[in-house]
PDB file of C-alpha atoms and ligand atoms in Angstrom:
ATOM      1  CA  MET A  30    -102.681  59.063 -76.845  1.00 98.00           C
ATOM      2  CA  LYS A  31    -101.931  61.824 -74.258  1.00 98.00           C
ATOM      3  CA  ARG A  32    -103.700  61.919 -70.981  1.00 98.00           C
ATOM      4  CA  PHE A  33    -104.338  65.017 -69.281  1.00 98.00           C
ATOM      5  CA  ILE A  34    -106.066  65.830 -65.798  1.00 98.00           C
ATOM      6  CA  GLN A  35    -105.362  69.517 -65.552  1.00 98.00           C
ATOM      7  CA  ILE A  36    -107.106  72.252 -67.717  1.00 98.00           C
ATOM      8  CA  LYS A  37    -103.780  74.350 -68.511  1.00 98.00           C
ATOM      9  CA  ASP A  38    -101.618  71.259 -69.437  1.00 98.00           C
ATOM     10  CA  LEU A  39    -104.356  70.292 -72.129  1.00 98.00           C
ATOM     11  CA  GLN A  40    -104.342  73.831 -73.245  1.00 98.00           C
ATOM     12  CA  SER A  41    -100.601  73.891 -73.508  1.00 97.00           C
ATOM     13  CA  ALA A  42    -100.541  70.571 -75.515  1.00 98.00           C
ATOM     14  CA  LEU A  43    -103.345  72.001 -77.922  1.00 97.00           C
ATOM     15  CA  HIS A  44    -101.588  75.356 -78.308  1.00 95.00           C
ATOM     16  CA  LEU A  45     -98.719  73.448 -79.359  1.00 95.00           C
ATOM     17  CA  GLN A  46    -100.270  72.092 -82.227  1.00 92.00           C
ATOM     18  CA  PRO A  47     -99.347  73.361 -85.658  1.00 86.00           C
ATOM     19  CA  ASN A  48    -101.840  75.753 -87.001  1.00 81.00           C
ATOM     20  CA  PRO A  49    -104.586  75.041 -88.589  1.00 89.00           C
ATOM     21  CA  VAL A  50    -105.505  72.039 -87.098  1.00 96.00           C
ATOM     22  CA  LYS A  51    -109.154  70.743 -86.987  1.00 97.00           C
ATOM     23  CA  ILE A  52    -110.261  69.827 -83.447  1.00 98.00           C
ATOM     24  CA  GLY A  53    -113.071  67.346 -82.638  1.00 98.00           C
ATOM     25  CA  LEU A  54    -114.388  66.920 -79.395  1.00 99.00           C
ATOM     26  CA  VAL A  55    -116.400  63.960 -77.966  1.00 99.00           C
ATOM     27  CA  PRO A  56    -117.646  64.575 -74.501  1.00 99.00           C
ATOM     28  CA  THR A  57    -118.471  61.780 -72.512  1.00 98.00           C
ATOM     29  CA  MET A  58    -119.164  60.536 -68.924  1.00 98.00           C
ATOM     30  CA  GLY A  59    -117.146  57.454 -69.384  1.00 98.00           C
ATOM     31  CA  TYR A  60    -117.503  53.976 -68.927  1.00 98.00           C
ATOM     32  CA  LEU A  61    -117.047  53.603 -72.644  1.00 98.00           C
ATOM     33  CA  HIS A  62    -119.096  51.465 -75.123  1.00 98.00           C
ATOM     34  CA  GLU A  63    -119.432  51.138 -78.985  1.00 98.00           C
ATOM     35  CA  GLY A  64    -121.719  54.151 -78.710  1.00 98.00           C
ATOM     36  CA  HIS A  65    -119.011  56.365 -77.657  1.00 98.00           C
ATOM     37  CA  LEU A  66    -116.536  54.834 -79.813  1.00 98.00           C
ATOM     38  CA  SER A  67    -118.626  55.514 -82.687  1.00 98.00           C
ATOM     39  CA  LEU A  68    -118.125  59.265 -81.950  1.00 98.00           C
ATOM     40  CA  VAL A  69    -114.677  58.899 -82.054  1.00 99.00           C
ATOM     41  CA  LYS A  70    -114.675  56.989 -85.394  1.00 98.00           C
ATOM     42  CA  ARG A  71    -116.885  60.017 -86.871  1.00 98.00           C
ATOM     43  CA  ALA A  72    -114.749  62.636 -85.158  1.00 98.00           C
ATOM     44  CA  LYS A  73    -111.484  60.965 -86.808  1.00 98.00           C
ATOM     45  CA  LYS A  74    -113.080  60.897 -90.338  1.00 98.00           C
ATOM     46  CA  MET A  75    -113.815  64.798 -90.008  1.00 98.00           C
ATOM     47  CA  CYS A  76    -111.160  66.321 -87.744  1.00 98.00           C
ATOM     48  CA  ASP A  77    -107.169  66.098 -87.376  1.00 97.00           C
ATOM     49  CA  LEU A  78    -106.875  65.878 -83.817  1.00 98.00           C
ATOM     50  CA  VAL A  79    -109.481  64.013 -81.574  1.00 98.00           C
ATOM     51  CA  VAL A  80    -110.127  65.091 -77.750  1.00 98.00           C
ATOM     52  CA  MET A  81    -111.984  62.993 -75.772  1.00 99.00           C
ATOM     53  CA  SER A  82    -113.178  64.202 -72.311  1.00 99.00           C
ATOM     54  CA  ILE A  83    -114.403  61.993 -69.580  1.00 98.00           C
ATOM     55  CA  PHE A  84    -116.209  63.411 -66.792  1.00 98.00           C
ATOM     56  CA  VAL A  85    -119.118  62.513 -64.444  1.00 98.00           C
ATOM     57  CA  ASN A  86    -120.579  65.716 -64.078  1.00 98.00           C
ATOM     58  CA  PRO A  87    -122.106  66.470 -60.663  1.00 98.00           C
ATOM     59  CA  LEU A  88    -123.914  69.518 -61.932  1.00 97.00           C
ATOM     60  CA  GLN A  89    -126.377  67.348 -64.269  1.00 97.00           C
ATOM     61  CA  PHE A  90    -127.448  64.798 -61.443  1.00 97.00           C
ATOM     62  CA  GLY A  91    -130.464  65.553 -59.330  1.00 96.00           C
ATOM     63  CA  ALA A  92    -130.223  64.890 -55.349  1.00 94.00           C
ATOM     64  CA  ASN A  93    -131.718  61.418 -55.738  1.00 91.00           C
ATOM     65  CA  GLU A  94    -130.141  60.186 -59.137  1.00 95.00           C
ATOM     66  CA  ASP A  95    -127.123  57.862 -59.706  1.00 94.00           C
ATOM     67  CA  LEU A  96    -124.224  60.152 -59.298  1.00 97.00           C
ATOM     68  CA  ASP A  97    -122.409  58.140 -56.718  1.00 95.00           C
ATOM     69  CA  ARG A  98    -122.994  54.879 -58.170  1.00 95.00           C
ATOM     70  CA  TYR A  99    -122.333  55.936 -61.709  1.00 97.00           C
ATOM     71  CA  PRO A 100    -120.045  53.143 -63.249  1.00 97.00           C
ATOM     72  CA  ARG A 101    -116.320  54.371 -63.645  1.00 97.00           C
ATOM     73  CA  ASP A 102    -113.645  52.278 -65.016  1.00 98.00           C
ATOM     74  CA  LEU A 103    -110.803  54.953 -66.094  1.00 98.00           C
ATOM     75  CA  GLU A 104    -108.148  52.785 -67.017  1.00 98.00           C
ATOM     76  CA  ARG A 105    -110.302  50.443 -69.291  1.00 98.00           C
ATOM     77  CA  ASP A 106    -111.626  53.593 -71.046  1.00 98.00           C
ATOM     78  CA  ALA A 107    -108.142  55.190 -71.500  1.00 98.00           C
ATOM     79  CA  ARG A 108    -107.406  51.766 -73.324  1.00 98.00           C
ATOM     80  CA  LEU A 109    -110.574  51.765 -75.329  1.00 98.00           C
ATOM     81  CA  ALA A 110    -109.870  55.300 -76.235  1.00 98.00           C
ATOM     82  CA  GLU A 111    -106.579  54.669 -77.228  1.00 98.00           C
ATOM     83  CA  GLU A 112    -107.416  51.754 -79.539  1.00 98.00           C
ATOM     84  CA  ALA A 113    -110.343  53.899 -81.124  1.00 98.00           C
ATOM     85  CA  GLY A 114    -107.564  56.615 -82.126  1.00 98.00           C
ATOM     86  CA  VAL A 115    -108.014  59.265 -79.579  1.00 98.00           C
ATOM     87  CA  ASP A 116    -105.086  61.682 -79.381  1.00 98.00           C
ATOM     88  CA  PHE A 117    -105.872  63.420 -76.309  1.00 98.00           C
ATOM     89  CA  LEU A 118    -107.818  62.196 -73.548  1.00 99.00           C
ATOM     90  CA  PHE A 119    -109.199  64.865 -70.968  1.00 99.00           C
ATOM     91  CA  HIS A 120    -110.262  63.435 -67.342  1.00 98.00           C
ATOM     92  CA  PRO A 121    -110.433  66.091 -64.928  1.00 98.00           C
ATOM     93  CA  THR A 122    -111.105  65.523 -61.411  1.00 98.00           C
ATOM     94  CA  GLY A 123    -114.352  67.252 -60.057  1.00 98.00           C
ATOM     95  CA  GLU A 124    -112.007  70.015 -58.193  1.00 98.00           C
ATOM     96  CA  GLU A 125    -110.502  70.715 -61.341  1.00 98.00           C
ATOM     97  CA  MET A 126    -113.664  71.661 -63.307  1.00 98.00           C
ATOM     98  CA  TYR A 127    -115.306  73.288 -60.083  1.00 98.00           C
ATOM     99  CA  PRO A 128    -112.497  74.564 -57.963  1.00 97.00           C
ATOM    100  CA  GLU A 129    -115.153  76.600 -56.176  1.00 96.00           C
ATOM    101  CA  PRO A 130    -118.946  76.167 -56.035  1.00 95.00           C
ATOM    102  CA  ILE A 131    -119.860  77.420 -59.622  1.00 96.00           C
ATOM    103  CA  VAL A 132    -122.352  80.426 -59.466  1.00 97.00           C
ATOM    104  CA  THR A 133    -122.388  81.087 -63.373  1.00 97.00           C
ATOM    105  CA  GLN A 134    -124.400  78.675 -65.174  1.00 97.00           C
ATOM    106  CA  VAL A 135    -125.817  78.341 -68.888  1.00 98.00           C
ATOM    107  CA  GLU A 136    -129.512  77.844 -69.028  1.00 98.00           C
ATOM    108  CA  VAL A 137    -131.270  76.769 -72.122  1.00 98.00           C
ATOM    109  CA  SER A 138    -135.111  77.850 -71.656  1.00 96.00           C
ATOM    110  CA  GLY A 139    -138.100  77.217 -72.996  1.00 92.00           C
ATOM    111  CA  GLY A 140    -139.779  74.234 -74.458  1.00 90.00           C
ATOM    112  CA  ILE A 141    -136.894  72.523 -75.627  1.00 96.00           C
ATOM    113  CA  THR A 142    -135.574  71.892 -71.810  1.00 97.00           C
ATOM    114  CA  GLU A 143    -139.302  71.518 -70.254  1.00 96.00           C
ATOM    115  CA  GLN A 144    -140.108  68.290 -72.183  1.00 95.00           C
ATOM    116  CA  LEU A 145    -139.098  64.830 -71.795  1.00 97.00           C
ATOM    117  CA  CYS A 146    -135.912  64.669 -69.507  1.00 97.00           C
ATOM    118  CA  GLY A 147    -136.138  68.173 -68.891  1.00 96.00           C
ATOM    119  CA  ALA A 148    -139.479  67.578 -67.075  1.00 95.00           C
ATOM    120  CA  SER A 149    -138.453  64.709 -65.051  1.00 93.00           C
ATOM    121  CA  ARG A 150    -134.819  65.827 -64.255  1.00 96.00           C
ATOM    122  CA  PRO A 151    -135.056  69.247 -63.261  1.00 95.00           C
ATOM    123  CA  GLY A 152    -131.699  71.288 -63.756  1.00 96.00           C
ATOM    124  CA  HIS A 153    -130.402  68.454 -65.927  1.00 98.00           C
ATOM    125  CA  PHE A 154    -129.906  70.612 -68.833  1.00 98.00           C
ATOM    126  CA  THR A 155    -128.610  73.448 -67.247  1.00 98.00           C
ATOM    127  CA  GLY A 156    -125.844  71.023 -65.741  1.00 98.00           C
ATOM    128  CA  VAL A 157    -124.930  69.726 -69.391  1.00 98.00           C
ATOM    129  CA  ALA A 158    -125.260  73.200 -71.003  1.00 98.00           C
ATOM    130  CA  THR A 159    -122.656  74.557 -68.224  1.00 98.00           C
ATOM    131  CA  VAL A 160    -120.397  71.451 -68.470  1.00 98.00           C
ATOM    132  CA  VAL A 161    -120.486  71.583 -72.411  1.00 99.00           C
ATOM    133  CA  SER A 162    -119.584  75.288 -72.456  1.00 98.00           C
ATOM    134  CA  LYS A 163    -116.868  74.899 -70.251  1.00 98.00           C
ATOM    135  CA  LEU A 164    -115.523  72.278 -72.468  1.00 99.00           C
ATOM    136  CA  PHE A 165    -115.848  74.077 -75.405  1.00 98.00           C
ATOM    137  CA  HIS A 166    -113.972  76.946 -73.947  1.00 98.00           C
ATOM    138  CA  ILE A 167    -111.126  74.876 -72.647  1.00 98.00           C
ATOM    139  CA  VAL A 168    -111.015  72.715 -76.031  1.00 98.00           C
ATOM    140  CA  ARG A 169    -111.966  75.435 -78.539  1.00 98.00           C
ATOM    141  CA  PRO A 170    -112.923  72.455 -80.682  1.00 98.00           C
ATOM    142  CA  ASP A 171    -114.085  73.079 -84.639  1.00 98.00           C
ATOM    143  CA  CYS A 172    -116.537  70.035 -84.142  1.00 98.00           C
ATOM    144  CA  ALA A 173    -118.197  68.496 -81.086  1.00 99.00           C
ATOM    145  CA  PHE A 174    -119.767  64.831 -81.733  1.00 99.00           C
ATOM    146  CA  PHE A 175    -122.851  64.057 -79.762  1.00 98.00           C
ATOM    147  CA  GLY A 176    -125.169  60.953 -80.016  1.00 98.00           C
ATOM    148  CA  LEU A 177    -128.678  61.054 -81.060  1.00 98.00           C
ATOM    149  CA  LYS A 178    -129.567  58.624 -78.066  1.00 98.00           C
ATOM    150  CA  ASP A 179    -129.917  61.703 -76.307  1.00 98.00           C
ATOM    151  CA  ALA A 180    -131.653  63.476 -78.829  1.00 98.00           C
ATOM    152  CA  GLN A 181    -133.065  66.153 -76.525  1.00 98.00           C
ATOM    153  CA  GLN A 182    -129.423  66.961 -75.492  1.00 98.00           C
ATOM    154  CA  VAL A 183    -128.450  67.277 -79.119  1.00 98.00           C
ATOM    155  CA  ALA A 184    -131.289  69.763 -79.549  1.00 98.00           C
ATOM    156  CA  VAL A 185    -130.055  71.621 -76.300  1.00 98.00           C
ATOM    157  CA  ILE A 186    -126.631  72.061 -77.516  1.00 98.00           C
ATOM    158  CA  GLN A 187    -127.564  73.076 -80.708  1.00 98.00           C
ATOM    159  CA  GLN A 188    -129.814  75.704 -79.240  1.00 98.00           C
ATOM    160  CA  MET A 189    -127.082  76.876 -77.105  1.00 98.00           C
ATOM    161  CA  VAL A 190    -124.456  76.948 -79.772  1.00 98.00           C
ATOM    162  CA  LYS A 191    -126.698  79.150 -81.974  1.00 98.00           C
ATOM    163  CA  ASP A 192    -127.588  81.524 -79.371  1.00 98.00           C
ATOM    164  CA  LEU A 193    -124.213  82.002 -77.884  1.00 98.00           C
ATOM    165  CA  ASN A 194    -122.195  82.083 -80.952  1.00 98.00           C
ATOM    166  CA  PHE A 195    -120.068  79.261 -80.554  1.00 98.00           C
ATOM    167  CA  PRO A 196    -117.858  78.832 -83.481  1.00 98.00           C
ATOM    168  CA  ILE A 197    -118.483  75.050 -83.393  1.00 98.00           C
ATOM    169  CA  THR A 198    -120.330  72.649 -85.576  1.00 98.00           C
ATOM    170  CA  ILE A 199    -122.219  69.937 -83.604  1.00 98.00           C
ATOM    171  CA  VAL A 200    -122.478  66.720 -85.459  1.00 98.00           C
ATOM    172  CA  PRO A 201    -125.359  64.450 -84.314  1.00 98.00           C
ATOM    173  CA  CYS A 202    -124.536  60.710 -84.421  1.00 98.00           C
ATOM    174  CA  ASP A 203    -126.711  57.891 -85.035  1.00 98.00           C
ATOM    175  CA  ILE A 204    -127.728  55.313 -81.946  1.00 98.00           C
ATOM    176  CA  ILE A 205    -125.502  52.341 -81.664  1.00 98.00           C
ATOM    177  CA  ARG A 206    -127.525  49.228 -80.320  1.00 98.00           C
ATOM    178  CA  GLU A 207    -126.711  45.836 -79.243  1.00 98.00           C
ATOM    179  CA  PRO A 208    -127.391  43.065 -81.468  1.00 98.00           C
ATOM    180  CA  ASP A 209    -130.627  42.375 -79.863  1.00 98.00           C
ATOM    181  CA  GLY A 210    -131.776  46.283 -80.330  1.00 98.00           C
ATOM    182  CA  LEU A 211    -130.988  47.571 -76.948  1.00 98.00           C
ATOM    183  CA  ALA A 212    -129.608  51.131 -77.059  1.00 98.00           C
ATOM    184  CA  MET A 213    -126.006  51.049 -75.635  1.00 98.00           C
ATOM    185  CA  SER A 214    -125.828  52.769 -72.426  1.00 98.00           C
ATOM    186  CA  SER A 215    -123.410  52.937 -69.647  1.00 97.00           C
ATOM    187  CA  ARG A 216    -126.469  52.216 -67.339  1.00 96.00           C
ATOM    188  CA  ASN A 217    -127.251  49.042 -68.862  1.00 98.00           C
ATOM    189  CA  ILE A 218    -124.602  47.344 -66.293  1.00 97.00           C
ATOM    190  CA  TYR A 219    -127.294  48.131 -63.928  1.00 96.00           C
ATOM    191  CA  LEU A 220    -129.778  45.800 -65.138  1.00 98.00           C
ATOM    192  CA  SER A 221    -130.631  42.398 -63.899  1.00 98.00           C
ATOM    193  CA  GLU A 222    -130.746  39.379 -66.205  1.00 98.00           C
ATOM    194  CA  GLU A 223    -134.522  39.661 -66.207  1.00 98.00           C
ATOM    195  CA  GLU A 224    -134.738  43.431 -66.326  1.00 98.00           C
ATOM    196  CA  ARG A 225    -132.226  43.282 -69.350  1.00 98.00           C
ATOM    197  CA  LYS A 226    -134.649  40.881 -71.000  1.00 98.00           C
ATOM    198  CA  GLN A 227    -137.793  43.190 -70.425  1.00 98.00           C
ATOM    199  CA  ALA A 228    -135.749  46.311 -71.402  1.00 98.00           C
ATOM    200  CA  LEU A 229    -135.774  45.104 -74.847  1.00 98.00           C
ATOM    201  CA  ILE A 230    -139.517  46.325 -75.202  1.00 98.00           C
ATOM    202  CA  LEU A 231    -138.011  49.677 -75.663  1.00 98.00           C
ATOM    203  CA  SER A 232    -136.327  49.047 -78.872  1.00 98.00           C
ATOM    204  CA  GLN A 233    -138.754  46.603 -80.125  1.00 98.00           C
ATOM    205  CA  SER A 234    -141.740  48.798 -79.597  1.00 98.00           C
ATOM    206  CA  LEU A 235    -139.930  51.953 -81.119  1.00 98.00           C
ATOM    207  CA  PHE A 236    -139.223  49.686 -84.309  1.00 98.00           C
ATOM    208  CA  GLU A 237    -142.639  48.737 -84.566  1.00 98.00           C
ATOM    209  CA  THR A 238    -143.877  52.485 -84.073  1.00 98.00           C
ATOM    210  CA  LYS A 239    -141.335  53.136 -87.033  1.00 96.00           C
ATOM    211  CA  GLN A 240    -142.917  50.747 -89.440  1.00 96.00           C
ATOM    212  CA  LYS A 241    -146.401  51.889 -88.454  1.00 96.00           C
ATOM    213  CA  LEU A 242    -145.451  55.499 -89.061  1.00 95.00           C
ATOM    214  CA  GLN A 243    -143.811  54.440 -92.464  1.00 93.00           C
ATOM    215  CA  SER A 244    -147.120  52.783 -93.432  1.00 94.00           C
ATOM    216  CA  ASP A 245    -149.206  55.751 -92.192  1.00 94.00           C
ATOM    217  CA  LEU A 246    -150.970  53.550 -89.783  1.00 96.00           C
ATOM    218  CA  PHE A 247    -151.428  56.487 -87.003  1.00 97.00           C
ATOM    219  CA  GLN A 248    -153.934  59.257 -87.020  1.00 96.00           C
ATOM    220  CA  SER A 249    -152.218  61.190 -84.324  1.00 97.00           C
ATOM    221  CA  ALA A 250    -149.221  61.735 -81.747  1.00 98.00           C
ATOM    222  CA  ASP A 251    -151.719  60.454 -79.085  1.00 98.00           C
ATOM    223  CA  GLN A 252    -152.170  57.423 -81.221  1.00 98.00           C
ATOM    224  CA  VAL A 253    -148.342  56.782 -81.393  1.00 98.00           C
ATOM    225  CA  ASN A 254    -148.108  57.297 -77.591  1.00 98.00           C
ATOM    226  CA  GLN A 255    -151.073  55.015 -76.529  1.00 98.00           C
ATOM    227  CA  PHE A 256    -149.676  52.385 -78.724  1.00 98.00           C
ATOM    228  CA  LEU A 257    -146.164  52.628 -77.309  1.00 98.00           C
ATOM    229  CA  ARG A 258    -147.621  52.627 -73.548  1.00 98.00           C
ATOM    230  CA  GLN A 259    -149.482  49.657 -74.331  1.00 98.00           C
ATOM    231  CA  ARG A 260    -146.394  47.658 -75.817  1.00 98.00           C
ATOM    232  CA  ILE A 261    -144.126  48.616 -72.764  1.00 98.00           C
ATOM    233  CA  GLU A 262    -146.507  48.102 -70.370  1.00 98.00           C
ATOM    234  CA  SER A 263    -146.858  44.574 -71.570  1.00 98.00           C
ATOM    235  CA  GLN A 264    -143.509  43.972 -69.547  1.00 98.00           C
ATOM    236  CA  PRO A 265    -144.364  43.687 -65.786  1.00 98.00           C
ATOM    237  CA  LEU A 266    -141.084  45.344 -64.839  1.00 98.00           C
ATOM    238  CA  ALA A 267    -141.322  48.483 -66.755  1.00 98.00           C
ATOM    239  CA  GLU A 268    -142.243  51.800 -65.191  1.00 98.00           C
ATOM    240  CA  ILE A 269    -143.010  54.541 -67.890  1.00 98.00           C
ATOM    241  CA  ASP A 270    -141.613  58.021 -67.096  1.00 98.00           C
ATOM    242  CA  TYR A 271    -142.789  59.380 -70.165  1.00 98.00           C
ATOM    243  CA  VAL A 272    -143.753  58.375 -73.866  1.00 98.00           C
ATOM    244  CA  GLU A 273    -143.827  61.559 -76.248  1.00 98.00           C
ATOM    245  CA  THR A 274    -144.260  62.396 -79.879  1.00 98.00           C
ATOM    246  CA  LEU A 275    -142.961  65.797 -80.579  1.00 97.00           C
ATOM    247  CA  SER A 276    -141.579  67.730 -83.331  1.00 96.00           C
ATOM    248  CA  TYR A 277    -137.545  67.943 -83.703  1.00 97.00           C
ATOM    249  CA  PRO A 278    -135.679  69.904 -82.862  1.00 97.00           C
ATOM    250  CA  ARG A 279    -138.152  72.489 -81.390  1.00 96.00           C
ATOM    251  CA  LEU A 280    -140.037  69.419 -79.306  1.00 97.00           C
ATOM    252  CA  GLU A 281    -143.267  71.160 -79.791  1.00 96.00           C
ATOM    253  CA  PRO A 282    -146.575  69.069 -79.907  1.00 96.00           C
ATOM    254  CA  VAL A 283    -147.193  67.424 -83.177  1.00 96.00           C
ATOM    255  CA  SER A 284    -150.701  68.221 -84.754  1.00 94.00           C
ATOM    256  CA  ASP A 285    -149.987  66.249 -87.988  1.00 94.00           C
ATOM    257  CA  LEU A 286    -147.735  63.557 -88.110  1.00 95.00           C
ATOM    258  CA  LYS A 287    -146.630  64.563 -91.764  1.00 92.00           C
ATOM    259  CA  GLN A 288    -144.774  67.621 -90.288  1.00 87.00           C
ATOM    260  CA  GLN A 289    -141.547  65.862 -89.957  1.00 88.00           C
ATOM    261  CA  PRO A 290    -139.072  65.455 -88.455  1.00 96.00           C
ATOM    262  CA  ILE A 291    -140.834  64.002 -85.138  1.00 97.00           C
ATOM    263  CA  LEU A 292    -139.054  62.678 -82.165  1.00 98.00           C
ATOM    264  CA  VAL A 293    -140.663  59.458 -80.573  1.00 98.00           C
ATOM    265  CA  ALA A 294    -138.961  59.089 -77.249  1.00 98.00           C
ATOM    266  CA  VAL A 295    -139.525  57.144 -74.174  1.00 98.00           C
ATOM    267  CA  ALA A 296    -137.782  56.979 -70.755  1.00 98.00           C
ATOM    268  CA  VAL A 297    -138.502  53.907 -68.794  1.00 98.00           C
ATOM    269  CA  ARG A 298    -137.344  52.403 -65.362  1.00 98.00           C
ATOM    270  CA  PHE A 299    -136.814  49.086 -64.784  1.00 98.00           C
ATOM    271  CA  GLY A 300    -136.082  48.666 -61.031  1.00 97.00           C
ATOM    272  CA  THR A 301    -133.724  51.461 -59.920  1.00 95.00           C
ATOM    273  CA  THR A 302    -132.458  51.887 -63.512  1.00 97.00           C
ATOM    274  CA  ARG A 303    -133.816  54.448 -65.837  1.00 97.00           C
ATOM    275  CA  LEU A 304    -133.329  54.007 -69.782  1.00 98.00           C
ATOM    276  CA  ILE A 305    -134.005  56.435 -72.608  1.00 98.00           C
ATOM    277  CA  ASP A 306    -134.221  55.510 -76.292  1.00 98.00           C
ATOM    278  CA  ASN A 307    -136.013  57.141 -79.180  1.00 98.00           C
ATOM    279  CA  ILE A 308    -136.471  57.004 -82.950  1.00 98.00           C
ATOM    280  CA  LEU A 309    -136.041  60.249 -84.912  1.00 97.00           C
ATOM    281  CA  PHE A 310    -138.702  59.845 -87.899  1.00 95.00           C
ATOM    282  CA  ASP A 311    -137.856  62.054 -91.022  1.00 89.00           C
ATOM    283  CA  ASN A 312    -139.672  61.966 -94.270  1.00 65.00           C
ATOM    284  CA  GLY A 313    -140.119  58.279 -93.954  1.00 49.00           C
ATOM    285  CA  SER A 314    -136.361  57.366 -93.183  1.00 48.00           C
ATOM    286  CA  VAL A 315    -135.213  56.873 -89.799  1.00 42.00           C
TER     287      VAL A 315
HETATM  288  P1  AMP B  12    -122.529  59.855 -71.990  1.00 73.75           P
HETATM  289  O1  AMP B  12    -121.401  59.036 -71.550  1.00 73.75           O
HETATM  290  O2  AMP B  12    -123.830  58.704 -71.447  1.00 73.75           O
HETATM  291  O3  AMP B  12    -122.733  61.071 -71.243  1.00 73.75           O
HETATM  292  O4  AMP B  12    -122.516  59.718 -73.508  1.00 73.75           O
HETATM  293  C1  AMP B  12    -121.477  60.665 -74.051  1.00 73.75           C
HETATM  294  C2  AMP B  12    -122.091  60.989 -75.456  1.00 73.75           C
HETATM  295  O5  AMP B  12    -122.009  59.646 -76.153  1.00 73.75           O
HETATM  296  C3  AMP B  12    -123.420  61.473 -75.742  1.00 73.75           C
HETATM  297  O6  AMP B  12    -123.085  62.114 -76.747  1.00 73.75           O
HETATM  298  C4  AMP B  12    -124.192  60.425 -75.915  1.00 73.75           C
HETATM  299  O7  AMP B  12    -125.264  60.713 -76.795  1.00 73.75           O
HETATM  300  C5  AMP B  12    -123.252  59.215 -76.592  1.00 73.75           C
HETATM  301  N1  AMP B  12    -124.092  58.178 -76.782  1.00 73.75           N
HETATM  302  C6  AMP B  12    -124.263  57.380 -75.476  1.00 73.75           C
HETATM  303  N2  AMP B  12    -124.655  56.200 -75.984  1.00 73.75           N
HETATM  304  C7  AMP B  12    -124.908  55.961 -77.208  1.00 73.75           C
HETATM  305  C8  AMP B  12    -125.353  55.199 -78.116  1.00 73.75           C
HETATM  306  N3  AMP B  12    -125.734  54.151 -77.838  1.00 73.75           N
HETATM  307  N4  AMP B  12    -125.207  55.280 -79.390  1.00 73.75           N
HETATM  308  C9  AMP B  12    -124.640  56.787 -79.715  1.00 73.75           C
HETATM  309  N5  AMP B  12    -124.251  57.766 -78.896  1.00 73.75           N
HETATM  310  C10 AMP B  12    -124.390  57.469 -77.854  1.00 73.75           C
END
């Protein structure tokens, strides 16, 4: 595995590749876990050369969010990336990505970014779309791999790629979970033992929701949300940010649960840690 900090070095190495070589990009913020590595596995199946980026992008963090304490361990990440078969690891500094304050940004507007995390994290998706556009221009991948753990992010990137004609295939990848169901996340490390226990309510209640949806036990999106709220509020440390049932990928209100796919998404705080999880329900299969 080759490592790069500078954009020009990465680009020279990419230009030296024999033509045609199918390039896959896996953008991450590091502190890697099996969720990230599953994207690499998928990329290796579909592409000849896999580039992983590790960059904790300040543009996508709000002023009161966890940019400064976001977990980082570059050497461990490099080891895991190499073991997983990453060919090029790109881990630029903040100065390399943003040598001057950036004045050009990519904004995906409309409902897709106004709902869910867009509502509770203003500016977040503009930060994401901007850094992902930069990475797309730097690496020029044929395919880029994103996890459905961040289902709204997948929808936003797909919209951006369509609207701006990026010649890139976006490959959504399934959520990887801990054996007990908790969706893997770099932020899980913030959880105390008790918070970690109570956080299980997210996956548990989403799985229960999935079963009820499959058995046609809900009349409306409101009922789904109410059920989930009740289940999540059974845990004293859980503070709900949102519980929503929306169409996917447009993220519009759902008037008929039979109009699928639908996204059931939750964001919940445990102490200072905000966790997200979701199920994507499509024709009875999730
Ligand atoms: P992050 O480092 O959190 O920005 O995540 C980088 C990429 O990994 C994003 O496309 C995420 O959706 C994806 N990802 C994070 N956690 C998981 C997970 N548990 N399962 C699948 N993909 C994930």
